[in-house]
Amino acid sequence: MFKKKACLVLSMAMTVGLLAGCGAKGSSTTGDIKIGVVLPLTGQVSSFGKSGQNGIKLLEDQVNKAGGINGRKIKFLFEDDEGKPDTATTVGTKLISNDNVVAIVGPLTSGSCIALGPIATQSKVPMITGSGTNPDVTKKGGEYVYRTCFIDPFQGTVIAKFASGDLKAKTAAILYDNGNDYSKGLAEFFEKGFVASGGKIVAKETYATNDKDFKAQLTKIKPTKPDVILLPDYYGTVGNIAKQARAIDIKVPLLGGDGWDSAELFKVGGTAVNNCYISDHYSADDTSKLVIAFQKEYKAKYNLNADAMAVLNYDAAKIMVEAIKVAGKTDGPSIKEALAKTNLEVVSGKVSFDANRDAIKGAVILKVDAGKFNFVKKLIP
Amino acid sequence: MEFLQQAINGLSLGFVYALIAIGYTMVYGIIGLINFAHGDVFMVGAYFGFFAAVNLHLSFIPTLLIAMGGAALTGVIVEKVAYKPLRNSPKLSILITAIAMSVLLENLVRLKMTTDPQTYPENLLPQKVIHFLGLSIDNRQIIIILISIVLVIILQFIVFKTKTGKAMRAASFDKDAAALMGINVNSIISITFAIGSALAGAAGVLVGILYSSIDPYMGIMPGLKAFVAAVLGGIGIIPGALWGGLIMGLVETFSKVYISSSYSDAIAFSILIIILIVKPSGLLGKKTREKV
């Protein structure tokens, strides 16, 4: 009898607890302007998320010190999507419905962007990603989704041209994650570009997202003797694959994209990632005034070197803030109108949007060696 | 040539599955429970090893021993807290509790260590390429195979040559009769959990070293595959778990090579379906008929 009563009380308490999550909708004409941010603060690509968060917090300080937007301070509400599309959908929806944000900066990974984009468009909340490079992000995202970085068809071609032109590679192998939109997309575009440059893909192998063992695929790739191997994935997995490749005497240079760019790559990969090349959005060796100024402020605030993800997210947030300022109002359609007209010089270059709401940006090739990403060359579309 | 290299890949993977599968099979043999939390004991062992290597700066063997001890402790605590009170409840209750303990372990570790992958130190077991018969072999894979063989031999010794082992075999045959013979069934069950968990913990450290990074959810996939391995070999039969694990590792590796790297998981799990249809008692299992 007591057990039954206890169960009844507990289930009532649980129901009340669930209902407590439903908040009242507030107005957005006075008070702080709330902008949602979705980043992978934990999980496989947490180093990206943490850099992005640092970049955005720096912007928040700068904007608020200068008086905010038309007198109102801005407040960034950070949510963690763990680098997973499902989680991005959940936290993005929470930001839109519960926190009533006027816009969303992020997500960071292409998979999460593709998942959250349609929801943002449906709710008429402008979403801007600084780093989701897969073309589907804006294609499937809808008219409220903008991106301030280059897209993977461009990135894949850049790597492919560098491989065949500069590295004189005639054959290449690709090892990619076929459960990850970014990895799959970049692999596909590299293949197109490499074949167009006269190269031959001698092996194409896949693995699943949380796989740790790549020996079987690498052992299969080795006898095909590729001149280079493309690993279009994030730094954690790439470091691991590189180590396993070197362990079975695969000595050729490995190629990659912007997913490699993290100091964590060297923690996992160590010397295995020496003599490798990646395409990226930004080089720390860039000598432009905006870059040097940003690096100085970032170092002063965090005592860390600014990396690509810090720059890209800072830029994306800055563009969104500019759009809200220009719009003069905080409703979705007005901000979207203002976004479309963006023409701003930011740290990673000049940003304006084409008909697909993609930015037209250049890329850099970096050499990965001895714990550093060194600038090799710059390519403009 | 590559065939031999892939065989080594398959064996080193297979022995890891075998070490985890043995734990599943021992627990099932003695209390009839599929311990779904076992994959997470493997993960906890990896984290204990990480702690020993990074915070205590221990070398390989002490790290391995601490991981095994930590995993054994975790297994026994889970048994005492979650499974023992349900010993006389319907099998379904204890099965659901096992799933709950699995989620609990994952989230406890996640709370303490976050979901960010942690990296095992490189110098714990330095990696060298072994050149043999024209092959380039990762020395760590050979070490995993050797250590697994040693652990299995030790296990065989315990189970067949010691009094405790005799008691374990008796209890798995018939718990009540064993109790009537003066065996302390409770402590035998705890010892079974401890040994099974220690092996899983060892597997955790070996995997941590071979693949460098560990995260709170690393036990889910290997746990599932080891479960399939245990069923494949005959659930409740220790040599069955060993063979099941090796077969799973080899099938997974060779299907990646000769069929498709995208479908290897699907193929590995369809083994479960096939064996349940064709020979549900497993490869080494005997069909037991209830004689009235």
Coordinates of C-alpha atoms in Angstrom, one line a residue, chain A:
Chain A
M1 CA 0.0 0.0 0.0
F2 CA 2.8 2.4 0.9
K3 CA 4.7 1.4 -2.3
K4 CA 1.7 2.4 -4.4
K5 CA 1.3 5.8 -2.7
A6 CA 5.0 6.5 -3.0
C7 CA 4.9 5.6 -6.7
L8 CA 1.9 7.9 -7.2
V9 CA 3.6 10.9 -5.5
L10 CA 6.8 10.3 -7.4
S11 CA 5.0 10.2 -10.8
M12 CA 3.1 13.4 -10.0
A13 CA 6.4 15.1 -9.0
M14 CA 7.9 13.9 -12.3
T15 CA 5.0 15.4 -14.3
V16 CA 5.3 18.7 -12.5
G17 CA 9.0 18.7 -13.2
L18 CA 8.4 18.2 -16.9
L19 CA 5.8 21.0 -17.1
A20 CA 8.2 23.4 -15.3
G21 CA 10.2 23.4 -18.5
C22 CA 7.5 25.3 -20.4
G23 CA 8.3 28.9 -20.1
A24 CA 6.3 32.0 -21.0
K25 CA 7.2 33.8 -24.3
G26 CA 8.8 37.1 -23.7
S27 CA 8.9 40.2 -25.8
S28 CA 12.0 41.2 -27.8
T29 CA 11.6 44.9 -28.3
T30 CA 13.4 45.9 -25.1
G31 CA 16.1 44.4 -23.0
D32 CA 19.1 42.4 -24.2
I33 CA 19.0 41.0 -27.7
K34 CA 19.3 37.3 -27.3
I35 CA 21.2 35.4 -30.0
G36 CA 21.4 31.6 -29.8
V37 CA 24.7 29.8 -30.5
V38 CA 24.8 26.0 -31.2
L39 CA 28.3 24.6 -31.0
P40 CA 29.9 21.2 -30.3
L41 CA 31.2 22.2 -26.8
T42 CA 31.7 18.5 -25.9
G43 CA 32.2 15.4 -27.9
Q44 CA 34.4 14.3 -30.8
V45 CA 35.0 17.9 -32.1
S46 CA 34.9 19.8 -28.8
S47 CA 38.1 21.7 -29.6
F48 CA 36.3 23.3 -32.5
G49 CA 33.3 24.2 -30.3
K50 CA 35.5 25.7 -27.6
S51 CA 37.5 27.8 -30.1
G52 CA 34.2 29.0 -31.6
Q53 CA 32.8 29.9 -28.2
N54 CA 35.9 31.9 -27.4
G55 CA 35.6 33.8 -30.7
I56 CA 32.0 34.6 -30.1
K57 CA 32.5 35.6 -26.5
L58 CA 35.2 38.0 -27.6
L59 CA 32.8 39.6 -30.1
E60 CA 30.1 39.9 -27.3
D61 CA 32.6 41.8 -25.2
Q62 CA 33.6 44.1 -28.1
V63 CA 30.1 44.8 -29.2
N64 CA 28.7 45.5 -25.7
K65 CA 31.7 47.7 -24.8
A66 CA 30.9 49.8 -27.9
G67 CA 27.3 50.2 -26.7
G68 CA 25.6 47.1 -28.1
I69 CA 23.1 47.3 -31.0
N70 CA 21.2 50.5 -31.1
G71 CA 21.6 50.9 -27.4
R72 CA 20.6 47.3 -26.5
K73 CA 23.2 44.9 -25.3
I74 CA 23.6 41.5 -27.0
K75 CA 23.7 38.2 -25.1
F76 CA 24.8 35.0 -26.7
L77 CA 23.1 31.9 -25.4
F78 CA 25.4 28.9 -25.9
E79 CA 24.0 25.4 -26.4
D80 CA 26.1 22.2 -26.8
D81 CA 25.1 20.0 -29.8
E82 CA 27.9 17.5 -29.0
G83 CA 28.7 17.4 -32.7
K84 CA 25.6 15.3 -33.3
P85 CA 22.8 16.3 -35.7
D86 CA 20.1 15.0 -33.4
T87 CA 21.3 17.0 -30.4
A88 CA 21.6 20.1 -32.7
T89 CA 17.9 19.7 -33.5
T90 CA 17.0 19.4 -29.9
V91 CA 19.0 22.4 -28.5
G92 CA 18.2 24.5 -31.6
T93 CA 14.5 24.0 -31.1
K94 CA 14.9 24.9 -27.4
L95 CA 16.7 28.1 -28.3
I96 CA 13.9 29.0 -30.8
S97 CA 10.9 28.0 -28.8
N98 CA 11.9 28.4 -25.2
D99 CA 14.6 31.2 -25.2
N100 CA 13.0 33.2 -28.1
V101 CA 16.3 34.0 -29.7
V102 CA 16.2 36.4 -32.6
A103 CA 18.9 34.5 -34.6
I104 CA 21.2 31.5 -34.3
V105 CA 24.9 31.4 -34.9
G106 CA 26.0 27.9 -35.8
P107 CA 25.9 24.9 -35.8
L108 CA 29.5 24.2 -36.6
T109 CA 29.5 20.7 -38.2
S110 CA 27.8 20.2 -41.6
G111 CA 25.7 17.4 -40.3
S112 CA 24.2 19.5 -37.5
C113 CA 23.6 22.4 -39.9
I114 CA 21.7 20.3 -42.3
A115 CA 19.6 19.0 -39.5
L116 CA 18.8 22.4 -37.9
G117 CA 18.5 24.5 -41.0
P118 CA 15.0 23.5 -42.1
I119 CA 13.7 24.0 -38.5
A120 CA 15.2 27.6 -38.4
T121 CA 13.6 28.4 -41.8
Q122 CA 10.3 27.0 -40.7
S123 CA 10.4 29.1 -37.5
K124 CA 11.6 32.1 -39.5
V125 CA 14.7 32.5 -37.3
P126 CA 17.8 33.4 -39.3
M127 CA 20.7 31.0 -39.0
I128 CA 24.3 31.7 -39.9
T129 CA 27.0 29.1 -39.9
G130 CA 30.7 30.0 -40.0
S131 CA 31.9 26.5 -40.9
G132 CA 29.2 24.1 -42.2
T133 CA 30.8 23.5 -45.6
N134 CA 28.6 20.8 -47.2
P135 CA 26.5 22.3 -50.0
D136 CA 23.3 20.8 -48.6
V137 CA 23.5 23.2 -45.6
T138 CA 22.0 26.0 -47.6
K139 CA 20.3 23.9 -50.3
K140 CA 18.3 21.9 -47.8
G141 CA 18.3 24.6 -45.1
G142 CA 16.0 27.0 -46.8
E143 CA 15.9 30.8 -47.2
Y144 CA 16.8 31.6 -43.6
V145 CA 20.1 29.7 -43.6
Y146 CA 23.3 31.6 -44.5
R147 CA 26.9 30.5 -44.4
T148 CA 30.0 32.6 -44.3
C149 CA 32.5 29.9 -45.4
F150 CA 33.4 28.2 -48.6
I151 CA 31.6 25.1 -49.7
D152 CA 33.0 21.6 -50.1
P153 CA 32.8 21.4 -53.9
F154 CA 35.3 24.3 -53.9
Q155 CA 37.3 22.8 -51.0
G156 CA 37.5 19.4 -52.7
T157 CA 38.7 20.9 -55.9
V158 CA 41.3 23.0 -54.1
I159 CA 42.8 19.9 -52.5
A160 CA 42.6 17.9 -55.7
K161 CA 44.3 20.6 -57.7
F162 CA 47.0 21.0 -55.1
A163 CA 47.6 17.2 -55.1
S164 CA 47.9 16.8 -58.8
G165 CA 49.5 20.2 -59.5
D166 CA 51.9 20.9 -56.7
L167 CA 52.5 17.4 -55.2
K168 CA 52.4 15.9 -58.7
A169 CA 50.3 13.0 -57.4
K170 CA 48.9 10.7 -60.2
T171 CA 47.0 8.3 -58.0
A172 CA 45.1 8.8 -54.8
A173 CA 43.2 6.8 -52.3
I174 CA 40.2 8.0 -50.2
L175 CA 39.3 6.8 -46.7
Y176 CA 36.1 8.4 -45.4
D177 CA 33.3 8.2 -43.0
N178 CA 30.2 7.4 -44.9
G179 CA 27.9 8.3 -42.0
N180 CA 29.1 11.9 -41.9
D181 CA 27.8 14.4 -44.4
Y182 CA 30.9 16.5 -44.3
S183 CA 33.2 13.5 -44.9
K184 CA 31.1 12.0 -47.6
G185 CA 30.7 15.3 -49.4
L186 CA 34.4 16.3 -49.3
A187 CA 35.4 12.8 -50.5
E188 CA 33.0 13.0 -53.4
F189 CA 34.2 16.5 -54.5
F190 CA 37.8 15.6 -54.2
E191 CA 37.3 12.6 -56.4
K192 CA 35.6 14.8 -59.0
G193 CA 38.4 17.4 -58.9
F194 CA 41.2 14.9 -58.9
V195 CA 39.8 12.9 -61.9
A196 CA 39.2 16.2 -63.7
S197 CA 42.9 17.0 -63.2
G198 CA 43.9 13.8 -64.8
G199 CA 44.4 11.7 -61.6
K200 CA 43.2 8.3 -60.8
I201 CA 41.4 7.1 -57.6
V202 CA 43.0 3.7 -56.9
A203 CA 41.1 2.9 -53.7
K204 CA 38.0 4.2 -52.0
E205 CA 37.2 2.8 -48.5
T206 CA 34.8 3.7 -45.8
Y207 CA 34.2 3.3 -42.1
A208 CA 31.4 4.1 -39.7
T209 CA 31.3 7.2 -37.5
N210 CA 32.6 5.8 -34.2
D211 CA 34.9 3.2 -35.6
K212 CA 38.4 3.1 -34.1
D213 CA 40.0 0.3 -36.1
F214 CA 41.0 1.1 -39.7
K215 CA 43.7 -1.6 -40.1
A216 CA 41.5 -3.6 -42.5
Q217 CA 40.8 -0.7 -44.8
L218 CA 44.4 0.6 -44.6
T219 CA 45.8 -2.9 -45.3
K220 CA 43.5 -3.0 -48.4
I221 CA 44.7 0.4 -49.6
K222 CA 48.4 -0.1 -49.1
P223 CA 49.1 -2.5 -52.1
T224 CA 47.3 -0.1 -54.5
K225 CA 50.2 2.3 -54.0
P226 CA 48.5 5.6 -54.0
D227 CA 50.7 8.8 -54.2
V228 CA 48.5 10.4 -51.6
I229 CA 45.6 9.4 -49.3
L230 CA 42.7 11.7 -48.6
L231 CA 41.3 11.6 -45.0
P232 CA 38.3 14.0 -45.1
D233 CA 37.3 13.8 -41.5
Y234 CA 37.8 15.5 -38.1
Y235 CA 41.0 15.8 -36.2
G236 CA 40.4 13.0 -33.7
T237 CA 39.6 10.3 -36.2
V238 CA 42.3 11.6 -38.6
G239 CA 45.0 11.4 -36.0
N240 CA 44.0 7.9 -35.2
I241 CA 43.9 6.8 -38.9
A242 CA 47.3 8.5 -39.6
K243 CA 48.9 6.6 -36.7
Q244 CA 47.5 3.3 -37.9
A245 CA 48.6 4.0 -41.4
R246 CA 52.2 4.7 -40.3
A247 CA 52.1 1.6 -38.2
I248 CA 51.8 -0.5 -41.3
D249 CA 54.4 1.5 -43.2
I250 CA 52.2 3.7 -45.3
K251 CA 54.6 6.6 -45.8
V252 CA 52.8 8.8 -48.4
P253 CA 51.5 12.3 -47.6
L254 CA 48.0 12.4 -46.2
L255 CA 45.6 15.1 -47.3
G256 CA 42.6 16.6 -45.6
G257 CA 40.3 19.5 -45.2
D258 CA 39.3 22.1 -42.6
G259 CA 38.3 19.3 -40.2
W260 CA 41.9 18.7 -39.4
D261 CA 42.6 22.2 -38.1
S262 CA 42.9 21.8 -34.3
A263 CA 45.8 21.6 -31.9
E264 CA 44.3 18.3 -30.7
L265 CA 45.3 16.8 -34.0
F266 CA 48.9 16.6 -32.8
K267 CA 47.9 15.2 -29.5
V268 CA 46.3 12.2 -31.1
G269 CA 48.3 11.9 -34.3
G270 CA 51.8 12.9 -33.1
T271 CA 54.4 12.5 -35.7
A272 CA 52.1 10.4 -37.9
V273 CA 50.6 13.6 -39.4
N274 CA 54.0 15.1 -40.5
N275 CA 54.4 16.0 -44.1
C276 CA 50.6 16.3 -44.7
Y277 CA 48.6 19.0 -46.4
I278 CA 45.1 20.4 -45.8
S279 CA 42.9 23.1 -47.2
D280 CA 41.6 25.5 -44.7
H281 CA 39.7 28.8 -44.3
Y282 CA 42.5 30.8 -42.5
S283 CA 46.2 30.7 -41.8
A284 CA 47.7 31.9 -38.6
D285 CA 50.5 33.3 -40.8
D286 CA 48.2 35.7 -42.6
T287 CA 49.6 39.2 -42.5
S288 CA 46.4 41.2 -43.1
K289 CA 45.6 43.9 -40.5
L290 CA 42.3 42.5 -39.4
V291 CA 43.9 39.1 -38.8
I292 CA 46.8 40.5 -36.7
A293 CA 44.4 42.6 -34.7
F294 CA 42.1 39.7 -34.0
Q295 CA 45.0 37.4 -33.0
K296 CA 46.3 40.1 -30.6
E297 CA 42.9 40.5 -28.9
Y298 CA 42.3 36.8 -28.8
K299 CA 45.7 36.1 -27.3
A300 CA 45.2 38.9 -24.7
K301 CA 41.9 37.5 -23.6
Y302 CA 42.5 33.8 -23.6
N303 CA 46.3 33.4 -23.8
L304 CA 45.8 31.0 -26.7
N305 CA 46.5 31.3 -30.4
A306 CA 43.4 31.9 -32.5
D307 CA 42.6 29.0 -34.9
A308 CA 40.3 28.7 -37.9
M309 CA 37.2 27.9 -35.8
A310 CA 37.6 30.9 -33.5
V311 CA 38.0 33.2 -36.6
L312 CA 35.1 31.7 -38.5
N313 CA 32.6 31.8 -35.7
Y314 CA 33.7 35.3 -34.7
D315 CA 33.1 36.4 -38.3
A316 CA 29.7 34.7 -38.6
A317 CA 28.5 36.2 -35.3
K318 CA 29.9 39.6 -36.4
I319 CA 28.0 39.4 -39.7
M320 CA 24.8 38.5 -37.8
V321 CA 25.2 41.4 -35.4
E322 CA 25.8 43.8 -38.3
A323 CA 22.6 42.5 -40.0
I324 CA 20.6 43.0 -36.8
K325 CA 22.0 46.6 -36.5
V326 CA 21.2 47.4 -40.2
A327 CA 17.7 45.8 -39.9
G328 CA 16.9 48.1 -37.0
K329 CA 14.3 45.5 -36.0
T330 CA 14.7 42.1 -34.3
D331 CA 12.1 40.0 -36.2
G332 CA 13.3 37.2 -38.5
P333 CA 12.2 38.5 -41.9
S334 CA 13.9 41.9 -41.3
I335 CA 17.2 40.4 -40.2
K336 CA 17.1 38.0 -43.1
E337 CA 16.6 40.9 -45.6
A338 CA 19.6 42.7 -44.0
L339 CA 21.7 39.5 -44.1
A340 CA 21.2 39.1 -47.8
K341 CA 22.7 42.6 -48.4
T342 CA 25.8 41.9 -46.4
N343 CA 29.1 43.2 -47.8
L344 CA 31.6 43.2 -45.0
E345 CA 35.3 42.8 -44.6
V346 CA 35.9 40.4 -41.7
V347 CA 38.9 38.6 -40.3
S348 CA 38.7 35.7 -42.8
G349 CA 38.2 37.9 -45.8
K350 CA 35.4 39.8 -47.6
V351 CA 32.0 38.3 -47.2
S352 CA 29.0 38.7 -49.4
F353 CA 26.3 36.2 -50.2
D354 CA 25.5 34.7 -53.6
A355 CA 22.1 33.5 -54.8
N356 CA 22.4 30.3 -52.7
R357 CA 23.2 32.3 -49.5
D358 CA 26.8 31.0 -49.7
A359 CA 29.8 33.2 -49.2
I360 CA 32.4 33.5 -51.9
K361 CA 35.6 32.9 -50.0
G362 CA 39.1 31.8 -50.9
A363 CA 41.0 28.9 -49.3
V364 CA 44.5 28.4 -48.1
I365 CA 46.7 25.3 -48.3
L366 CA 48.5 24.6 -45.1
K367 CA 51.3 22.1 -44.5
V368 CA 50.9 20.0 -41.4
D369 CA 54.3 19.3 -39.9
A370 CA 56.0 19.2 -36.5
G371 CA 53.0 20.3 -34.5
K372 CA 52.2 23.3 -36.7
F373 CA 50.0 24.3 -39.6
N374 CA 52.2 26.2 -41.9
F375 CA 51.0 28.4 -44.8
V376 CA 51.8 27.2 -48.3
K377 CA 49.6 29.1 -50.7
K378 CA 46.3 30.9 -51.1
L379 CA 43.6 30.2 -53.7
I380 CA 40.8 32.5 -54.6
P381 CA 37.8 31.1 -56.5

